[in-house]
PDB file of C-alpha atoms in Angstrom:
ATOM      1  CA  UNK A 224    -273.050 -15.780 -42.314  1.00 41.00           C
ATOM      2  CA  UNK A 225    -272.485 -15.949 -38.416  1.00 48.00           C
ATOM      3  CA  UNK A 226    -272.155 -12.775 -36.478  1.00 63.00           C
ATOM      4  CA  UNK A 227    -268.881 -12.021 -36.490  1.00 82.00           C
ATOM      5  CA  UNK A 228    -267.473  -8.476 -36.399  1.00 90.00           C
ATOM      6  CA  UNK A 229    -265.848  -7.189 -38.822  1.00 90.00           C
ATOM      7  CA  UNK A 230    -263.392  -3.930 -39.248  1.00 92.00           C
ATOM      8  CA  UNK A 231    -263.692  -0.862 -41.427  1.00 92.00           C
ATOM      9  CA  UNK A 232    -260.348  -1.730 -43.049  1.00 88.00           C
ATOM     10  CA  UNK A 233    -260.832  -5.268 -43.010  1.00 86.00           C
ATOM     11  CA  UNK A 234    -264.586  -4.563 -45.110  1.00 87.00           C
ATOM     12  CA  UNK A 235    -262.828  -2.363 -47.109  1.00 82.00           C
ATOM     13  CA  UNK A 236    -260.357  -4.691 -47.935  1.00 76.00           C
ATOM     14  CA  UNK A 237    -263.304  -7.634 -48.711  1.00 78.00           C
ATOM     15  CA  UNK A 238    -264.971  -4.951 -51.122  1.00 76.00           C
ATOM     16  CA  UNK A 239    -261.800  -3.223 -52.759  1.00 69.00           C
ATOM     17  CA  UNK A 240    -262.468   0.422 -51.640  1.00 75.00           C
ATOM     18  CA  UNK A 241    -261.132   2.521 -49.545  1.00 82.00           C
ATOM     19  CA  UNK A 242    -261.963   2.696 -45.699  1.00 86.00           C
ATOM     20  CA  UNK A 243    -263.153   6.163 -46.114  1.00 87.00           C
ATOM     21  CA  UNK A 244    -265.409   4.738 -48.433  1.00 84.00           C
ATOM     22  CA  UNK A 245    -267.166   2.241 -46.042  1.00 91.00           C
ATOM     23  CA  UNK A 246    -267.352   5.383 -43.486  1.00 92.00           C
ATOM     24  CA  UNK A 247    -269.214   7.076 -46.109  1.00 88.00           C
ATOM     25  CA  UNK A 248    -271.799   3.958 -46.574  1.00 89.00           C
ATOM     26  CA  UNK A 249    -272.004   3.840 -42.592  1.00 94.00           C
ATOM     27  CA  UNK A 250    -272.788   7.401 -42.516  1.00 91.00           C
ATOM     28  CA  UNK A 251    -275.352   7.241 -45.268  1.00 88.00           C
ATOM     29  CA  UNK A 252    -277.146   4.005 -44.015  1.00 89.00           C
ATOM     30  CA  UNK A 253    -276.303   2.074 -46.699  1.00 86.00           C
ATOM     31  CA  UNK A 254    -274.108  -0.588 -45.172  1.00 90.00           C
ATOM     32  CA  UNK A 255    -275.437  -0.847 -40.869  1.00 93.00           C
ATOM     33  CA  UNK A 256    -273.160  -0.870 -38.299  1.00 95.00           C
ATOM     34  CA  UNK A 257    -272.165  -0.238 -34.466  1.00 95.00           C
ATOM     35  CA  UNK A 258    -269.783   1.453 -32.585  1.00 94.00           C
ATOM     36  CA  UNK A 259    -267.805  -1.140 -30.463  1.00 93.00           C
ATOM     37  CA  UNK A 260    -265.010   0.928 -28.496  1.00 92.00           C
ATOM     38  CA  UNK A 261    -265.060   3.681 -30.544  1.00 92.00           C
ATOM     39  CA  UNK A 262    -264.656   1.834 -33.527  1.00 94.00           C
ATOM     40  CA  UNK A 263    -267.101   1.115 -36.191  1.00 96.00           C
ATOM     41  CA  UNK A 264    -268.174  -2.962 -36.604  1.00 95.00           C
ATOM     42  CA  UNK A 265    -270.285  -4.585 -39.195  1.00 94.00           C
ATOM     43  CA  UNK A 266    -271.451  -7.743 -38.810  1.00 92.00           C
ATOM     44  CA  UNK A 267    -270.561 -10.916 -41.743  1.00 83.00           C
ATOM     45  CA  UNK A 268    -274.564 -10.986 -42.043  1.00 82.00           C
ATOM     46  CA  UNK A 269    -275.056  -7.404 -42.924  1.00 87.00           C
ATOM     47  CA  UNK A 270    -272.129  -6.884 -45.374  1.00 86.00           C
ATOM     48  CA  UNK A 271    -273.793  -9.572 -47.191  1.00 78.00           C
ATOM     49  CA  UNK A 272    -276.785  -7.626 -47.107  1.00 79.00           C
ATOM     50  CA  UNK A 273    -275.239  -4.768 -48.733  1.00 81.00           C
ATOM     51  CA  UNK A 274    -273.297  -7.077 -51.172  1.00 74.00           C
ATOM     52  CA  UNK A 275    -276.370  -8.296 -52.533  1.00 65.00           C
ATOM     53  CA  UNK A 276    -278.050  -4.745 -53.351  1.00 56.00           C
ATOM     54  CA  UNK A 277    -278.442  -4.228 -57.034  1.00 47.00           C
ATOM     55  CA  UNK A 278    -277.042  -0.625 -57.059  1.00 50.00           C
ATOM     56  CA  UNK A 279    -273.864  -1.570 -55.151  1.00 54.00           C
ATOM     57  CA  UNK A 280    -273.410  -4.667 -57.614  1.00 53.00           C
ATOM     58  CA  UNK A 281    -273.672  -2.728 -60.791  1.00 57.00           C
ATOM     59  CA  UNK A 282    -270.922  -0.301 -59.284  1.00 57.00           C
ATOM     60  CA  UNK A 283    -268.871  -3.070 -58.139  1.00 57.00           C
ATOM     61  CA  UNK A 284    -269.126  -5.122 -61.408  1.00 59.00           C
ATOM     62  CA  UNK A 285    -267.691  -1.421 -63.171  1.00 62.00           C
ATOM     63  CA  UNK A 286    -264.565  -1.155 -60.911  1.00 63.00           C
ATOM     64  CA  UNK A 287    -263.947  -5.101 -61.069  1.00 61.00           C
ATOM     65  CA  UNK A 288    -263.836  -4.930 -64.766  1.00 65.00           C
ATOM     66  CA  UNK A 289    -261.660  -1.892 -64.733  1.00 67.00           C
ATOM     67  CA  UNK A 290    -259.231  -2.874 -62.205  1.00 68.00           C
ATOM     68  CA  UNK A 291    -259.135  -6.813 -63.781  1.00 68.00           C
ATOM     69  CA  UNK A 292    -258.492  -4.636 -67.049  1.00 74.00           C
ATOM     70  CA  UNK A 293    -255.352  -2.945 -65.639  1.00 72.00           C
ATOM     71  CA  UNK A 294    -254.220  -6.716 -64.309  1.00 69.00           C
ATOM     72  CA  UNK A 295    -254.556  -8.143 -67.379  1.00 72.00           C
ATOM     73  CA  UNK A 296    -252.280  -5.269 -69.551  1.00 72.00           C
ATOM     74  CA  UNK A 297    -249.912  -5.960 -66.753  1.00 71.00           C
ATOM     75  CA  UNK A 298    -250.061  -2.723 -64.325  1.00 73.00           C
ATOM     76  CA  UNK A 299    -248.725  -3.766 -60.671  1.00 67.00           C
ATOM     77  CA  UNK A 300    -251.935  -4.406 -58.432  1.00 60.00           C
ATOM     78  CA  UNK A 301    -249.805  -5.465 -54.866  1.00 62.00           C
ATOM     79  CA  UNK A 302    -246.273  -3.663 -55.266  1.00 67.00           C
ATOM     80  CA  UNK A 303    -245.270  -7.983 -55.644  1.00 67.00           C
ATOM     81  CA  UNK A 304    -242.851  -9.807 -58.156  1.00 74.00           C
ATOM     82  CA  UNK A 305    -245.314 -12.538 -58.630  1.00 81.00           C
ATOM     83  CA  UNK A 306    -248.972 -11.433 -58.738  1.00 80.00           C
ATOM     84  CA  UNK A 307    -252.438 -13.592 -58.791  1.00 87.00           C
ATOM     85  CA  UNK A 308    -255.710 -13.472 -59.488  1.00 87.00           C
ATOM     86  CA  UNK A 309    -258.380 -15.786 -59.872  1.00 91.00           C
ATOM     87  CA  UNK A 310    -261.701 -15.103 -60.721  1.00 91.00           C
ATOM     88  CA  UNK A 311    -264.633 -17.695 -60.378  1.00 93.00           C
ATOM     89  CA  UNK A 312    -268.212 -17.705 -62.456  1.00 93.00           C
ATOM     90  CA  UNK A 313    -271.050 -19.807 -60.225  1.00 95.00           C
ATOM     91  CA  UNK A 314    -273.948 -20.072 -62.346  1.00 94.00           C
ATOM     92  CA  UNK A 315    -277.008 -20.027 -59.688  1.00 95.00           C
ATOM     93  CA  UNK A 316    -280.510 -18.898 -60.174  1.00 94.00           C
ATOM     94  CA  UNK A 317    -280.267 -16.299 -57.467  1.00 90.00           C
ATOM     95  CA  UNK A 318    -277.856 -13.911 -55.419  1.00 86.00           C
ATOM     96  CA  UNK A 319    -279.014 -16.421 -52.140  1.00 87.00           C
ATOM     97  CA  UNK A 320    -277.806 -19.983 -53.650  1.00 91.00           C
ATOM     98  CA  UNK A 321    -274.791 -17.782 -54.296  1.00 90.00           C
ATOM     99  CA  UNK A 322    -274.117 -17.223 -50.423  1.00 87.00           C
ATOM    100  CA  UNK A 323    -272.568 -20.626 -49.307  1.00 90.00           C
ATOM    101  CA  UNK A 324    -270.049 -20.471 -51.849  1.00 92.00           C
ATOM    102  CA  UNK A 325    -269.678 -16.610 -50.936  1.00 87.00           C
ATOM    103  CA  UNK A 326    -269.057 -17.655 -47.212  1.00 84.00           C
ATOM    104  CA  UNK A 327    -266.758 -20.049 -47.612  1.00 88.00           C
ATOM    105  CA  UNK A 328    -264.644 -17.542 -49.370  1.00 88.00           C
ATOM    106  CA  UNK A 329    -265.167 -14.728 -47.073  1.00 82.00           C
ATOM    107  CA  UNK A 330    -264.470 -16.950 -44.177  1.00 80.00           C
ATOM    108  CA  UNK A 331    -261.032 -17.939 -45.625  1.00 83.00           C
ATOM    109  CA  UNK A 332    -260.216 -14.379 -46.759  1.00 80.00           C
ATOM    110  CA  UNK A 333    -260.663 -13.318 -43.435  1.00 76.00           C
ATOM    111  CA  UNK A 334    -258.776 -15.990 -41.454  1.00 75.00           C
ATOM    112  CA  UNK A 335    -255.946 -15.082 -44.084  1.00 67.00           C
ATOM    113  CA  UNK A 336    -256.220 -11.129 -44.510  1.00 58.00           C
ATOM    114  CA  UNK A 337    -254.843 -10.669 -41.118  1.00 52.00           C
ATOM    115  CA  UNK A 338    -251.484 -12.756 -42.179  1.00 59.00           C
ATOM    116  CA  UNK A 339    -251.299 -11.366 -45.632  1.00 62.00           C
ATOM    117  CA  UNK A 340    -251.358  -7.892 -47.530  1.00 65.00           C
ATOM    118  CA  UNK A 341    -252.574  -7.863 -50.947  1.00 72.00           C
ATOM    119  CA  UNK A 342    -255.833  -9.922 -50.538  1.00 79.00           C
ATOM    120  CA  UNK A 343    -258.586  -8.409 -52.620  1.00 79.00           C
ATOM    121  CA  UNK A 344    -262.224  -9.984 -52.960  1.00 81.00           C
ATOM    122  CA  UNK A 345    -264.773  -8.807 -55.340  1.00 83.00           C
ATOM    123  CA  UNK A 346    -268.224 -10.562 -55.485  1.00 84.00           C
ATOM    124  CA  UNK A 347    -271.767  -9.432 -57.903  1.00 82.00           C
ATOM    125  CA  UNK A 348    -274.688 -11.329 -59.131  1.00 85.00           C
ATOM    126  CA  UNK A 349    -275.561 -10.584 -62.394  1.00 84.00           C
ATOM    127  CA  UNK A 350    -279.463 -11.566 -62.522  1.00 85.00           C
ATOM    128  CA  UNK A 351    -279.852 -10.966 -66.089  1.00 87.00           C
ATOM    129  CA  UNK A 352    -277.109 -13.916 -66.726  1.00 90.00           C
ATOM    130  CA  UNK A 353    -277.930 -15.902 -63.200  1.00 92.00           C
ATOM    131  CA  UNK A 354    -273.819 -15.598 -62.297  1.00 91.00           C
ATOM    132  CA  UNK A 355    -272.736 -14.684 -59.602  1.00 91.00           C
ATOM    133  CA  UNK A 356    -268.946 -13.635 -59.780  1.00 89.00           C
ATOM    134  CA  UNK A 357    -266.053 -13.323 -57.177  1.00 90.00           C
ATOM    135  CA  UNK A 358    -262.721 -11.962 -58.470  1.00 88.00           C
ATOM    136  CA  UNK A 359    -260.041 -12.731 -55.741  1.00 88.00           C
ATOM    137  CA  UNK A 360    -256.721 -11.584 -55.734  1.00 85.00           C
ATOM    138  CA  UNK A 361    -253.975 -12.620 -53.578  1.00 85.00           C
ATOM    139  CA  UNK A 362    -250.478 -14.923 -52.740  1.00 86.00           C
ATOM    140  CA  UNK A 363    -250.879 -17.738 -55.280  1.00 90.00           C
ATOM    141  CA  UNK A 364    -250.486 -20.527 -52.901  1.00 90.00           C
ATOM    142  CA  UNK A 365    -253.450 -18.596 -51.128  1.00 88.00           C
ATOM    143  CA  UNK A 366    -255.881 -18.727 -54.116  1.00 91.00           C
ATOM    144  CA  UNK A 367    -254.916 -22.295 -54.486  1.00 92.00           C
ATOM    145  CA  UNK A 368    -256.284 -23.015 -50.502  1.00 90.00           C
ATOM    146  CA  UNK A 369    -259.176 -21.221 -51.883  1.00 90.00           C
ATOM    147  CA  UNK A 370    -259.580 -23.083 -55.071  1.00 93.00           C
ATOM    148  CA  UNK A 371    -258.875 -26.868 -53.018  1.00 92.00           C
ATOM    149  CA  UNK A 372    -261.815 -25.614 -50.678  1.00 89.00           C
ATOM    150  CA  UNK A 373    -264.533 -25.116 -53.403  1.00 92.00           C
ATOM    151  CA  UNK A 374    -264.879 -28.959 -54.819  1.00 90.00           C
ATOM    152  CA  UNK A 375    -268.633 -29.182 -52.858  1.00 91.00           C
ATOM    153  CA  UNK A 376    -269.761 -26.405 -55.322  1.00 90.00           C
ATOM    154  CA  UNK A 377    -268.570 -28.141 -58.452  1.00 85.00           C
ATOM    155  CA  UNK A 378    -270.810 -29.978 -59.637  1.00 75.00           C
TER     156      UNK A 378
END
């Protein structure tokens, strides 16, 4: 991932938690950051750092499952008539052949999140099963832009 700086709310956003969450990781060292104007940054390169730590995926790969769960029996997940969710397997032998795919995602989530509310991306690599999985919910015709993009991983 480049360098680009990223927002509490718009890493909190990426990982599904609250903002006050991400603080918390700041504050504890678990995710690094800086203070830009008074405002806490994180850079693309070290929130995939802390996407790829085995604790965090394990708790991530719990509150996916539980909040796919609730999307599945039909609970509202984005307060919208017509709801989405896609959620893509990549069977690689590691959390790193994982990270172009992961990129490419985060890349268009972010170019998008700014335009849209309702964008939600969840990515673990389960090493035991060599998948690494990203859950993405969002406008339909969004997760299709995401889903045209992804034809270089196919293979």
């Amino acid at each position: 991932m480049d360098k680009e700086l990223l927002t509490v709310e718009e890493v909190s956003g990426i990982l599904g938690v609250h903002p006050i969450t991400i603080r918390r990781y700041i504050k504890d060292n678990k995710i690094k950051a800086s203070k830009i104007g008074g405002q806490w940054r994180i850079t693309s390169s070290d929130l995939k750092e802390f996407m790829c730590v085995d604790n965090f995926n394990g708790r991530v790969a719990k509150n996916s499952a539980s909040t796919l769960e609730e999307f599945v029996q039909g609970k509202k997940y984005n307060n919208k008539t017509l709801e989405s969710c896609v959620i893509l397997n990549y069977h690689v032998a590691s959390a790193d052949k994982a990270t172009p795919l992961c990129e490419k995602i985060i890349s268009r989530v972010n170019s998008e999140h700014s335009n849209q509310s309702g964008i939600n991306f969840q990515y673990y690599y389960m090493e035991e099963e060599k998948n690494a999985r990203i859950i993405i919910y969002g406008k339909p015709r969004f997760l299709g832009k995401i889903l045209c993009d992804l034809d270089e991983f196919d293979s």
